[in-house]
Tab-separated table of C-alpha atoms in Angstrom:
chain	number	residue	atom	x	y	z
U	1	MET	CA	-24.767	-18.345	-13.483
U	2	THR	CA	-22.264	-19.249	-16.427
U	3	THR	CA	-24.471	-21.903	-17.674
U	4	VAL	CA	-27.550	-20.094	-17.466
U	5	LEU	CA	-25.953	-17.008	-19.223
U	6	ALA	CA	-24.548	-19.158	-21.986
U	7	ASP	CA	-27.997	-20.717	-22.576
U	8	ARG	CA	-29.620	-17.264	-22.761
U	9	PHE	CA	-26.983	-15.896	-24.946
U	10	ARG	CA	-27.085	-18.764	-27.561
U	11	SER	CA	-31.091	-18.348	-27.568
U	12	ALA	CA	-30.891	-14.678	-28.083
U	13	LEU	CA	-28.491	-14.737	-31.030
U	14	PRO	CA	-30.041	-13.557	-34.242
U	15	SER	CA	-29.467	-15.687	-37.343
U	16	GLY	CA	-27.029	-14.526	-39.846
U	17	ILE	CA	-24.781	-12.535	-37.541
U	18	ASP	CA	-21.056	-12.529	-38.428
U	19	PHE	CA	-19.691	-12.488	-34.862
U	20	CYS	CA	-20.951	-11.607	-31.464
U	21	SER	CA	-19.478	-11.810	-28.174
U	22	LEU	CA	-20.857	-11.301	-24.602
U	23	ARG	CA	-18.601	-10.544	-21.624
U	24	TYR	CA	-20.159	-10.617	-18.263
U	25	THR	CA	-18.223	-9.208	-15.275
U	26	GLU	CA	-18.860	-9.125	-11.586
U	27	GLU	CA	-16.481	-7.379	-9.324
U	28	THR	CA	-16.361	-6.719	-5.625
U	29	THR	CA	-13.889	-4.301	-3.977
U	30	GLU	CA	-13.285	-3.744	-0.399
U	31	THR	CA	-10.854	-1.083	1.120
U	32	ILE	CA	-10.163	-0.825	4.870
U	33	THR	CA	-8.017	2.074	6.232
U	34	PHE	CA	-6.690	3.157	9.564
U	35	ARG	CA	-5.306	6.615	9.992
U	36	LYS	CA	-3.704	7.766	13.277
U	37	GLY	CA	-5.364	5.086	14.963
U	38	ILE	CA	-8.860	5.852	13.781
U	39	LEU	CA	-10.687	3.361	11.554
U	40	GLN	CA	-11.865	5.284	8.358
U	41	PRO	CA	-15.227	4.680	6.747
U	42	LEU	CA	-15.246	1.244	5.373
U	43	SER	CA	-15.544	1.121	1.576
U	44	GLU	CA	-17.138	-1.785	-0.306
U	45	SER	CA	-18.501	-1.861	-3.925
U	46	ASN	CA	-20.247	-4.488	-5.800
U	47	ASP	CA	-20.892	-4.102	-9.614
U	48	SER	CA	-21.921	-6.552	-12.364
U	49	GLY	CA	-23.335	-6.579	-15.879
U	50	PHE	CA	-22.368	-7.530	-19.447
U	51	MET	CA	-21.204	-6.046	-22.692
U	52	VAL	CA	-22.015	-7.293	-26.122
U	53	ILE	CA	-19.722	-6.667	-29.124
U	54	VAL	CA	-20.998	-7.232	-32.628
U	55	HIS	CA	-18.883	-7.364	-35.773
U	56	HIS	CA	-21.275	-7.562	-38.743
U	57	ASP	CA	-21.006	-6.691	-42.486
U	58	GLY	CA	-17.708	-4.882	-41.917
U	59	GLY	CA	-18.867	-2.820	-38.946
U	60	LEU	CA	-18.311	-3.018	-35.219
U	61	GLY	CA	-20.807	-2.142	-32.373
U	62	TYR	CA	-21.138	-2.567	-28.700
U	63	ALA	CA	-23.726	-2.023	-26.082
U	64	ALA	CA	-23.896	-2.799	-22.386
U	65	CYS	CA	-26.716	-3.738	-19.810
U	66	ALA	CA	-26.985	-4.883	-16.304
U	67	ASP	CA	-30.161	-6.973	-17.011
U	68	THR	CA	-29.131	-10.571	-17.645
U	69	SER	CA	-32.537	-11.794	-18.467
U	70	MET	CA	-33.346	-13.156	-21.980
U	71	THR	CA	-35.049	-9.985	-22.821
U	72	GLY	CA	-32.084	-7.994	-21.659
U	73	ILE	CA	-29.466	-9.894	-23.543
U	74	ARG	CA	-31.655	-9.896	-26.783
U	75	GLN	CA	-32.240	-6.057	-26.649
U	76	THR	CA	-28.492	-5.577	-26.014
U	77	ILE	CA	-27.429	-7.767	-28.788
U	78	ASP	CA	-29.900	-5.833	-31.179
U	79	LYS	CA	-28.465	-2.429	-30.227
U	80	ALA	CA	-24.873	-3.667	-30.681
U	81	LYS	CA	-25.802	-4.825	-34.264
U	82	GLU	CA	-27.633	-1.597	-35.020
U	83	TRP	CA	-24.442	0.265	-34.100
U	84	ALA	CA	-22.344	-2.054	-36.061
U	85	LEU	CA	-24.432	-1.363	-39.338
U	86	ARG	CA	-24.095	2.446	-38.631
U	87	SER	CA	-20.379	2.412	-37.968
U	88	LYS	CA	-19.514	0.643	-41.218
U	89	ARG	CA	-20.282	3.689	-43.071
U	90	ASN	CA	-17.425	5.610	-41.344
U	91	ALA	CA	-15.178	2.637	-40.262
U	92	LEU	CA	-11.328	3.074	-40.400
U	93	PHE	CA	-11.131	-0.534	-41.532
U	94	SER	CA	-13.462	-3.406	-42.307
U	95	THR	CA	-14.001	-5.751	-39.321
U	96	SER	CA	-14.226	-8.513	-42.020
U	97	ASP	CA	-10.402	-8.597	-41.950
U	98	LEU	CA	-10.360	-9.644	-38.241
U	99	ASN	CA	-9.720	-13.130	-37.334
U	100	LEU	CA	-11.750	-13.376	-34.272
U	101	GLN	CA	-11.349	-16.390	-31.940
U	102	ASN	CA	-13.841	-18.608	-30.278
U	103	PRO	CA	-11.664	-19.805	-27.167
U	104	LYS	CA	-12.481	-22.131	-24.486
U	105	GLY	CA	-10.770	-22.150	-21.048
U	106	ARG	CA	-10.771	-21.399	-17.370
U	107	TYR	CA	-8.312	-19.457	-15.237
U	108	GLN	CA	-8.384	-19.014	-11.566
U	109	THR	CA	-5.944	-16.991	-9.345
U	110	LYS	CA	-3.753	-19.355	-7.164
U	111	VAL	CA	-4.959	-18.431	-3.565
U	112	GLU	CA	-3.667	-20.013	-0.275
U	113	THR	CA	-5.897	-18.071	2.106
U	114	SER	CA	-8.678	-15.967	0.525
U	115	TRP	CA	-9.134	-12.440	1.982
U	116	SER	CA	-12.910	-13.103	2.079
U	117	SER	CA	-12.335	-16.084	4.436
U	118	LEU	CA	-11.189	-13.666	7.226
U	119	GLY	CA	-13.803	-12.160	9.571
U	120	LEU	CA	-14.098	-8.340	9.667
U	121	SER	CA	-12.638	-8.148	13.144
U	122	GLU	CA	-9.493	-10.170	12.039
U	123	LYS	CA	-8.964	-7.726	9.234
U	124	LEU	CA	-9.364	-4.691	11.406
U	125	ASP	CA	-6.966	-6.196	14.014
U	126	MET	CA	-4.385	-6.976	11.150
U	127	ILE	CA	-4.408	-3.502	9.573
U	128	GLN	CA	-4.690	-1.598	12.908
U	129	GLY	CA	-1.620	-3.564	14.243
U	130	VAL	CA	0.577	-2.394	11.256
U	131	GLU	CA	-0.637	1.147	11.406
U	132	LYS	CA	0.156	1.446	15.289
U	133	ARG	CA	3.685	0.283	14.674
U	134	LEU	CA	4.440	3.205	12.354
U	135	ALA	CA	4.212	5.937	15.261
U	136	ILE	CA	7.723	5.128	16.654
U	137	ASP	CA	8.460	8.862	17.415
U	138	PRO	CA	6.622	12.041	18.193
U	139	LYS	CA	8.028	13.551	14.986
U	140	ILE	CA	5.909	11.032	13.075
U	141	VAL	CA	2.839	13.184	12.776
U	142	ASP	CA	0.662	11.149	10.491
U	143	THR	CA	0.286	7.445	9.880
U	144	SER	CA	-1.962	5.328	7.798
U	145	ALA	CA	-2.277	1.565	6.676
U	146	SER	CA	-4.663	0.153	4.211
U	147	ILE	CA	-5.525	-2.924	2.126
U	148	MET	CA	-7.690	-2.909	-0.873
U	149	SER	CA	-9.157	-6.344	-2.018
U	150	ILE	CA	-10.603	-7.104	-5.360
U	151	ARG	CA	-12.514	-10.103	-6.586
U	152	ASN	CA	-13.199	-10.168	-10.431
U	153	ARG	CA	-15.146	-12.808	-12.294
U	154	THR	CA	-15.483	-12.737	-15.951
U	155	THR	CA	-17.467	-14.972	-18.435
U	156	TYR	CA	-16.670	-14.475	-22.065
U	157	LEU	CA	-19.098	-16.214	-24.550
U	158	THR	CA	-18.820	-15.936	-28.538
U	159	SER	CA	-21.478	-16.825	-31.278
U	160	GLY	CA	-18.947	-19.367	-32.586
U	161	GLY	CA	-19.053	-21.347	-29.322
U	162	GLY	CA	-16.308	-19.641	-27.397
U	163	GLU	CA	-16.647	-19.967	-23.567
U	164	VAL	CA	-14.061	-18.705	-21.060
U	165	PHE	CA	-14.358	-18.238	-17.409
U	166	GLN	CA	-11.787	-16.297	-15.279
U	167	SER	CA	-11.764	-15.663	-11.549
U	168	LEU	CA	-9.121	-13.343	-10.131
U	169	GLU	CA	-8.505	-12.309	-6.624
U	170	MET	CA	-6.086	-9.330	-5.707
U	171	LEU	CA	-4.742	-7.419	-2.685
U	172	ALA	CA	-3.280	-3.925	-2.785
U	173	PRO	CA	-1.641	-3.117	0.567
U	174	ASP	CA	-0.286	0.447	1.620
U	175	MET	CA	1.052	2.276	4.429
U	176	ARG	CA	2.480	5.802	5.010
U	177	ALA	CA	4.508	7.684	7.580
U	178	VAL	CA	4.698	11.445	7.588
U	179	ALA	CA	7.550	13.071	9.654
U	180	ASN	CA	7.598	16.827	10.467
U	181	VAL	CA	9.980	19.262	12.282
U	182	GLY	CA	9.226	22.842	11.831
U	183	THR	CA	8.778	23.568	8.175
U	184	GLU	CA	10.311	20.383	6.985
U	185	THR	CA	8.013	17.398	6.156
U	186	GLN	CA	9.026	14.297	4.719
U	187	ILE	CA	6.909	11.121	3.602
U	188	ARG	CA	7.743	7.510	3.221
U	189	SER	CA	5.378	5.010	1.936
U	190	PHE	CA	5.096	1.309	1.114
U	191	GLY	CA	5.680	1.708	-2.499
U	192	SER	CA	2.588	4.065	-2.873
U	193	ARG	CA	0.347	0.893	-3.141
U	194	GLY	CA	2.887	-0.561	-5.618
U	195	MET	CA	3.144	-3.829	-3.891
U	196	SER	CA	-0.146	-5.032	-5.502
U	197	GLN	CA	-0.264	-8.816	-6.552
U	198	GLN	CA	-2.793	-11.561	-7.361
U	199	GLY	CA	-3.560	-14.053	-4.632
U	200	GLY	CA	-4.817	-13.929	-1.075
U	201	VAL	CA	-3.660	-13.149	2.483
U	202	GLU	CA	-0.321	-14.717	1.697
U	203	ILE	CA	0.649	-11.684	-0.446
U	204	LEU	CA	1.075	-9.633	2.657
U	205	GLY	CA	3.946	-11.976	3.779
U	206	ARG	CA	5.358	-12.222	0.374
U	207	VAL	CA	5.717	-8.380	-0.088
U	208	GLY	CA	6.907	-7.652	3.397
U	209	PHE	CA	3.871	-5.864	4.720
U	210	PHE	CA	4.251	-6.984	8.330
U	211	GLN	CA	7.941	-6.271	8.403
U	212	ALA	CA	7.938	-2.755	6.763
U	213	PRO	CA	6.365	-0.366	9.420
U	214	GLU	CA	9.322	0.549	11.610
U	215	GLN	CA	11.701	0.767	8.574
U	216	ILE	CA	9.249	3.148	6.744
U	217	SER	CA	9.142	5.557	9.704
U	218	THR	CA	12.740	5.336	10.466
U	219	GLU	CA	13.502	6.387	6.931
U	220	ALA	CA	10.951	9.186	7.140
U	221	LEU	CA	12.826	10.442	10.285
U	222	GLN	CA	16.071	10.275	8.551
U	223	LEU	CA	14.902	12.234	5.634
U	224	LEU	CA	14.186	15.122	8.005
U	225	GLU	CA	17.939	15.379	8.713
U	226	ALA	CA	19.228	14.644	5.273
U	227	PRO	CA	20.653	17.214	2.898
U	228	ASP	CA	19.118	17.941	-0.377
U	229	CYS	CA	19.944	15.645	-3.399
U	230	PRO	CA	22.955	17.084	-5.372
U	231	SER	CA	22.469	18.338	-8.757
U	232	GLY	CA	24.308	17.445	-12.014
U	233	LYS	CA	24.754	14.864	-14.549
U	234	MET	CA	25.666	11.541	-12.795
U	235	ASP	CA	24.782	7.730	-12.537
U	236	LEU	CA	21.289	6.987	-11.375
U	237	LEU	CA	20.439	3.488	-9.613
U	238	LEU	CA	16.768	3.065	-9.576
U	239	CYS	CA	15.177	0.376	-7.492
U	240	ALA	CA	12.496	-1.714	-8.505
U	241	ASP	CA	9.513	0.269	-6.915
U	242	GLN	CA	10.630	3.523	-8.946
U	243	MET	CA	11.478	1.413	-12.047
U	244	MET	CA	7.727	0.411	-11.974
U	245	LEU	CA	6.754	4.036	-12.823
U	246	GLN	CA	9.598	4.466	-15.331
U	247	ILE	CA	8.543	1.468	-17.242
U	248	HIS	CA	4.928	2.470	-16.976
U	249	GLU	CA	5.290	5.944	-18.382
U	250	SER	CA	8.263	5.754	-20.819
U	251	ILE	CA	7.719	2.370	-22.313
U	252	GLY	CA	4.111	1.192	-21.602
U	253	HIS	CA	2.159	4.233	-22.740
U	254	PRO	CA	4.391	4.931	-25.721
U	255	LEU	CA	3.969	1.520	-27.029
U	256	GLU	CA	0.141	1.379	-26.863
U	257	ILE	CA	-0.757	0.917	-30.560
U	258	ASP	CA	-4.082	2.701	-30.346
U	259	ARG	CA	-2.262	5.670	-28.900
U	260	ILE	CA	0.390	5.554	-31.732
U	261	LEU	CA	-2.510	5.778	-34.110
U	262	GLY	CA	-3.756	8.855	-32.453
U	263	ASP	CA	-6.734	7.588	-30.324
U	264	GLU	CA	-5.715	9.316	-27.147
U	265	ARG	CA	-4.609	12.580	-29.068
U	266	ASN	CA	-7.278	14.830	-27.420
U	267	TYR	CA	-7.191	13.344	-24.046
U	268	ALA	CA	-3.755	12.028	-22.946
U	269	GLY	CA	-1.551	12.832	-26.027
U	270	THR	CA	0.026	10.593	-28.611
U	271	SER	CA	3.494	8.895	-28.656
U	272	PHE	CA	6.885	9.601	-30.002
U	273	VAL	CA	6.871	5.939	-31.318
U	274	THR	CA	5.800	5.839	-35.012
U	275	PRO	CA	4.683	2.565	-37.021
U	276	ASP	CA	7.929	2.512	-38.989
U	277	MET	CA	10.076	2.090	-35.898
U	278	PHE	CA	9.049	-1.580	-35.168
U	279	GLY	CA	11.828	-3.993	-36.075
U	280	SER	CA	14.547	-1.537	-36.219
U	281	TYR	CA	14.525	1.195	-33.598
U	282	GLN	CA	16.980	1.131	-30.916
U	283	TYR	CA	14.787	1.901	-27.991
U	284	GLY	CA	17.436	1.230	-25.272
U	285	SER	CA	20.951	-0.156	-24.865
U	286	SER	CA	21.621	-3.935	-25.720
U	287	LEU	CA	20.937	-4.862	-22.124
U	288	LEU	CA	17.247	-3.834	-22.323
U	289	ASN	CA	14.756	-6.603	-22.789
U	290	VAL	CA	11.176	-5.938	-21.986
U	291	THR	CA	8.422	-8.553	-22.102
U	292	PHE	CA	4.633	-8.496	-21.956
U	293	ASP	CA	3.818	-11.415	-19.639
U	294	PRO	CA	0.221	-11.946	-18.293
U	295	THR	CA	1.159	-15.625	-17.591
U	296	ILE	CA	3.196	-14.927	-14.302
U	297	GLU	CA	1.228	-16.610	-11.552
U	298	ASN	CA	1.210	-13.776	-8.863
U	299	GLU	CA	1.717	-10.724	-10.938
U	300	PHE	CA	-1.301	-8.210	-10.745
U	301	ALA	CA	-2.489	-8.340	-14.378
U	302	THR	CA	-2.259	-12.017	-15.032
U	303	TYR	CA	-5.050	-13.743	-17.152
U	304	LEU	CA	-5.621	-16.377	-19.761
U	305	TYR	CA	-7.504	-14.466	-22.421
U	306	ASP	CA	-8.184	-10.822	-23.110
U	307	ASP	CA	-11.386	-9.273	-23.499
U	308	HIS	CA	-11.438	-9.884	-27.118
U	309	GLY	CA	-10.716	-13.505	-26.713
U	310	SER	CA	-6.992	-13.580	-27.665
U	311	LYS	CA	-4.831	-15.949	-25.837
U	312	ALA	CA	-2.499	-14.177	-23.392
U	313	GLU	CA	1.219	-15.212	-24.095
U	314	ARG	CA	4.563	-14.034	-23.247
U	315	ARG	CA	6.141	-11.829	-25.811
U	316	PHE	CA	9.177	-9.634	-26.152
U	317	LEU	CA	8.160	-5.996	-26.916
U	318	ILE	CA	11.978	-4.942	-26.866
U	319	ARG	CA	14.647	-7.316	-27.372
U	320	ASP	CA	18.350	-6.441	-27.019
U	321	GLY	CA	17.267	-2.949	-27.134
U	322	ILE	CA	15.409	-3.284	-30.360
U	323	LEU	CA	11.705	-2.319	-30.495
U	324	VAL	CA	9.914	-5.472	-31.993
U	325	ALA	CA	6.275	-5.301	-31.065
U	326	GLY	CA	3.627	-3.096	-29.627
U	327	LEU	CA	0.878	-3.184	-27.142
U	328	GLY	CA	-2.024	-3.712	-29.367
U	329	GLY	CA	-4.919	-6.179	-29.327
U	330	ALA	CA	-6.608	-7.782	-32.282
U	331	ILE	CA	-8.365	-4.733	-33.609
U	332	SER	CA	-5.160	-2.451	-33.324
U	333	GLN	CA	-3.113	-5.121	-35.037
U	334	ALA	CA	-5.646	-5.221	-37.908
U	335	ARG	CA	-5.507	-1.443	-38.128
U	336	SER	CA	-1.786	-0.885	-37.976
U	337	LYS	CA	-0.335	-4.125	-39.344
U	338	ILE	CA	2.062	-3.773	-36.331
U	339	PRO	CA	2.765	-7.041	-34.372
U	340	GLY	CA	0.910	-6.811	-31.001
U	341	VAL	CA	-0.222	-8.875	-28.000
U	342	ALA	CA	-3.368	-10.144	-26.137
U	343	ASN	CA	-4.012	-6.822	-24.173
U	344	SER	CA	-7.444	-5.719	-25.186
U	345	ARG	CA	-8.795	-5.045	-21.751
U	346	SER	CA	-11.771	-3.209	-20.109
U	347	SER	CA	-12.095	-1.594	-16.719
U	348	SER	CA	-15.640	-2.703	-16.367
U	349	TRP	CA	-18.617	-4.407	-17.905
U	350	ASN	CA	-19.807	-1.049	-19.242
U	351	ARG	CA	-16.579	0.013	-21.060
U	352	PRO	CA	-15.373	-1.428	-24.333
U	353	PRO	CA	-11.924	-3.271	-24.449
U	354	ILE	CA	-9.048	-0.868	-25.488
U	355	ASP	CA	-5.316	-1.494	-25.739
U	356	ARG	CA	-3.814	-1.589	-22.112
U	357	MET	CA	-0.570	-2.645	-20.486
U	358	ALA	CA	-0.922	-5.867	-18.416
U	359	ASN	CA	2.062	-7.444	-16.956
U	360	LEU	CA	5.063	-5.295	-18.463
U	361	ASN	CA	8.426	-6.272	-17.128
U	362	VAL	CA	12.143	-5.539	-17.385
U	363	GLU	CA	14.015	-8.918	-17.553
U	364	PRO	CA	16.908	-9.096	-15.032
U	365	GLY	CA	20.550	-9.084	-15.545
U	366	ASP	CA	23.476	-10.455	-13.592
U	367	GLN	CA	24.666	-8.105	-11.039
U	368	THR	CA	23.850	-8.020	-7.301
U	369	MET	CA	22.914	-4.696	-5.616
U	370	ASP	CA	26.471	-4.565	-4.095
U	371	GLN	CA	27.932	-4.878	-7.536
U	372	LEU	CA	25.708	-2.184	-8.930
U	373	ILE	CA	26.693	0.236	-6.115
U	374	SER	CA	30.485	-0.562	-6.389
U	375	SER	CA	30.547	0.330	-9.990
U	376	ILE	CA	29.371	3.917	-9.315
U	377	GLU	CA	31.869	6.648	-9.042
U	378	ARG	CA	29.334	9.352	-8.306
U	379	GLY	CA	25.684	8.995	-8.394
U	380	VAL	CA	22.450	8.748	-6.489
U	381	LEU	CA	20.153	5.683	-5.668
U	382	MET	CA	16.386	6.392	-5.635
U	383	LYS	CA	13.346	4.705	-4.220
U	384	THR	CA	9.554	5.062	-4.513
U	385	ASN	CA	7.892	7.583	-6.841
U	386	ASN	CA	6.230	10.707	-5.399
U	387	SER	CA	5.853	12.959	-8.435
U	388	TRP	CA	5.610	12.568	-12.100
U	389	SER	CA	5.368	14.605	-15.272
U	390	ILE	CA	5.785	13.499	-18.838
U	391	ASP	CA	4.904	15.314	-22.056
U	392	ASP	CA	1.931	14.550	-24.447
U	393	SER	CA	4.153	12.322	-26.626
U	394	ARG	CA	5.397	10.324	-23.691
U	395	ASN	CA	9.034	11.424	-24.434
U	396	LYS	CA	10.323	14.109	-22.082
U	397	PHE	CA	9.803	13.277	-18.463
U	398	GLN	CA	10.657	14.441	-14.830
U	399	PHE	CA	10.209	12.241	-11.881
U	400	GLY	CA	10.632	12.712	-8.125
U	401	CYS	CA	11.272	10.027	-5.382
U	402	GLU	CA	10.657	9.839	-1.814
U	403	PHE	CA	14.025	8.562	-0.759
U	404	GLY	CA	17.625	8.772	-2.096
U	405	GLN	CA	21.209	7.849	-1.189
U	406	TYR	CA	24.228	9.476	-2.402
U	407	ILE	CA	26.937	7.170	-3.813
U	408	GLU	CA	30.634	8.078	-4.262
U	409	ASN	CA	33.600	5.822	-5.169
U	410	GLY	CA	31.488	2.750	-5.033
U	411	GLN	CA	30.175	3.467	-1.438
U	412	ILE	CA	26.753	4.806	-0.151
U	413	GLN	CA	27.761	7.876	1.713
U	414	HIS	CA	24.590	9.286	3.138
U	415	ILE	CA	20.862	9.665	2.644
U	416	VAL	CA	19.550	12.555	0.542
U	417	LYS	CA	16.143	14.048	0.491
U	418	ASN	CA	13.963	15.316	-2.432
U	419	PRO	CA	15.796	13.384	-5.278
U	420	ASN	CA	14.465	14.134	-8.756
U	421	TYR	CA	15.691	13.259	-12.142
U	422	ARG	CA	14.679	14.212	-15.812
U	423	GLY	CA	15.311	12.761	-19.240
U	424	ILE	CA	14.050	11.972	-22.644
U	425	SER	CA	12.849	8.488	-23.252
U	426	GLU	CA	14.466	7.797	-26.394
U	427	SER	CA	17.915	8.460	-25.050
U	428	PHE	CA	17.307	7.599	-21.350
U	429	TRP	CA	16.988	3.936	-22.029
U	430	ARG	CA	19.960	3.856	-24.182
U	431	ASN	CA	22.081	4.887	-21.109
U	432	LEU	CA	21.145	1.745	-19.246
U	433	ARG	CA	24.559	0.209	-18.410
U	434	ALA	CA	23.828	-2.408	-15.666
U	435	LEU	CA	21.039	-4.630	-14.638
U	436	GLY	CA	20.397	-6.127	-11.272
U	437	ASP	CA	20.002	-10.026	-11.016
U	438	ARG	CA	16.863	-11.743	-9.604
U	439	SER	CA	17.898	-10.923	-6.078
U	440	THR	CA	17.043	-7.108	-6.879
U	441	LEU	CA	13.844	-8.018	-8.760
U	442	GLU	CA	10.415	-7.265	-7.377
U	443	VAL	CA	7.003	-8.262	-8.785
U	444	LEU	CA	4.991	-5.013	-8.281
U	445	GLY	CA	1.540	-3.598	-9.628
U	446	THR	CA	-0.627	-0.559	-9.570
U	447	PRO	CA	-4.470	-0.296	-9.483
U	448	TYR	CA	-4.508	3.135	-11.031
U	449	CYS	CA	-3.647	3.172	-14.636
U	450	GLY	CA	-5.950	5.657	-16.432
U	451	LYS	CA	-6.721	5.989	-20.252
U	452	GLY	CA	-9.589	6.350	-22.571
U	453	GLU	CA	-12.690	8.459	-22.869
U	454	PRO	CA	-14.658	7.877	-20.831
U	455	ASN	CA	-11.682	7.145	-18.445
U	456	GLN	CA	-10.945	3.696	-17.692
U	457	ILE	CA	-8.891	2.935	-14.441
U	458	ILE	CA	-7.353	-0.452	-14.754
U	459	ARG	CA	-4.743	-2.762	-12.968
U	460	VAL	CA	-1.281	-3.224	-14.367
U	461	GLY	CA	1.729	-5.383	-13.216
U	462	HIS	CA	5.502	-4.363	-13.467
U	463	ALA	CA	8.407	-6.623	-12.390
U	464	SER	CA	11.753	-5.220	-12.549
U	465	PRO	CA	15.217	-5.473	-11.151
U	466	ALA	CA	17.351	-2.578	-10.035
U	467	CYS	CA	18.681	-0.538	-13.118
U	468	LEU	CA	21.683	1.480	-13.237
U	469	PHE	CA	21.698	4.461	-16.015
U	470	SER	CA	24.593	6.750	-16.734
U	471	ASN	CA	24.787	10.385	-17.606
U	472	VAL	CA	21.236	11.318	-16.130
U	473	GLU	CA	20.417	14.738	-14.960
U	474	VAL	CA	19.714	14.510	-11.157
U	475	PHE	CA	18.667	17.490	-8.937
U	476	GLY	CA	17.331	18.246	-5.511
U	477	GLY	CA	14.396	20.254	-4.321
U	478	ALA	CA	10.756	19.467	-3.284
């Protein structure tokens, strides 16, 4: 298909065009879920098509089509060129300033055992077996286990001879136990589908999917008897599965350059970050190092080139607490003159690439979990997000977690339920006072990052150690 598509694309290119790219995407998604021992309706989707982007005479235009015939490709190029010529009259900048690449390369997820190699009965037995093990007590009133598999293949071609093929395989496992007594209900989940990674069936063993059911349900039962989380300003120890959301909402989205430039203003807000902050702003304490790294083998958003053909490379966004680069691809970098990364990404063949997070990670420190806990005079450890709220500049936030443990005088005292905390991004990260080492680090991901109009749901990876913050407002209550 790649060779045929490339031949048709080259033949369909009009003479004299400045730059044209074609991105063909084919994606298959399968979801299997058991709930309370009952197989839910199977879900499978297959989608394919291509988008053409034209940069010509200072303008930019794009068009998409599912018809990959010579006629379909030629008509789509003509439509994109027409929009490019129209757009230049009202363009924010001239695309003549863009240094667009013509890359060549291949990338394929490392897979030991492909999910597609398993028969349906084998998949069903696997998931049902895990779901059954959640029902350890009559007070566990609802259980579910699910696996979402994603296979994505992309071919990227350019008028200058660029040709990139990328093949990605991903799994997003999940499970949940709901415990109830009277009016009290508590939920524990397997990271709220946060254990998503690239790879095959081996992911399930890597993230502990088969070991988790009894622990998940036991913790849900323990929460029924637990007191509410205490309130007040104290230390906060966030485990990796909650750090995933903290990074995502209060670092990732605020650093998207198109958002900083106002592109999300009427949909999901702007950012408290301004262009003049890059290179000097103290985003966090000197312990905070945040990298954009789409090169990590198993992380959820790993790739070789982004959807504008820029090479994906590891880069510090925050170094020793100082903001040094933004989450902006080639177009946003040209518009803003802010240093960025290769993160122009689209959710589908019929959506244009925009600035997105990929693998956004907090670099680990040097303390074990025992050392982190022993340093706390009074505080709460929290795991697994269950609620979030953040203002339209991605600054003030309030997050709630499923599971908490109260710590006093360096010792875990007891479990607490309904733990919550709130803060302000620009001061919260400056209160980071200790980082867990690699033994506390987890490679996580989410399939559900939304952005843009029309909305684009995309996959994002986050790796993080446990992180200890001082002087955080913590409170209880559902």
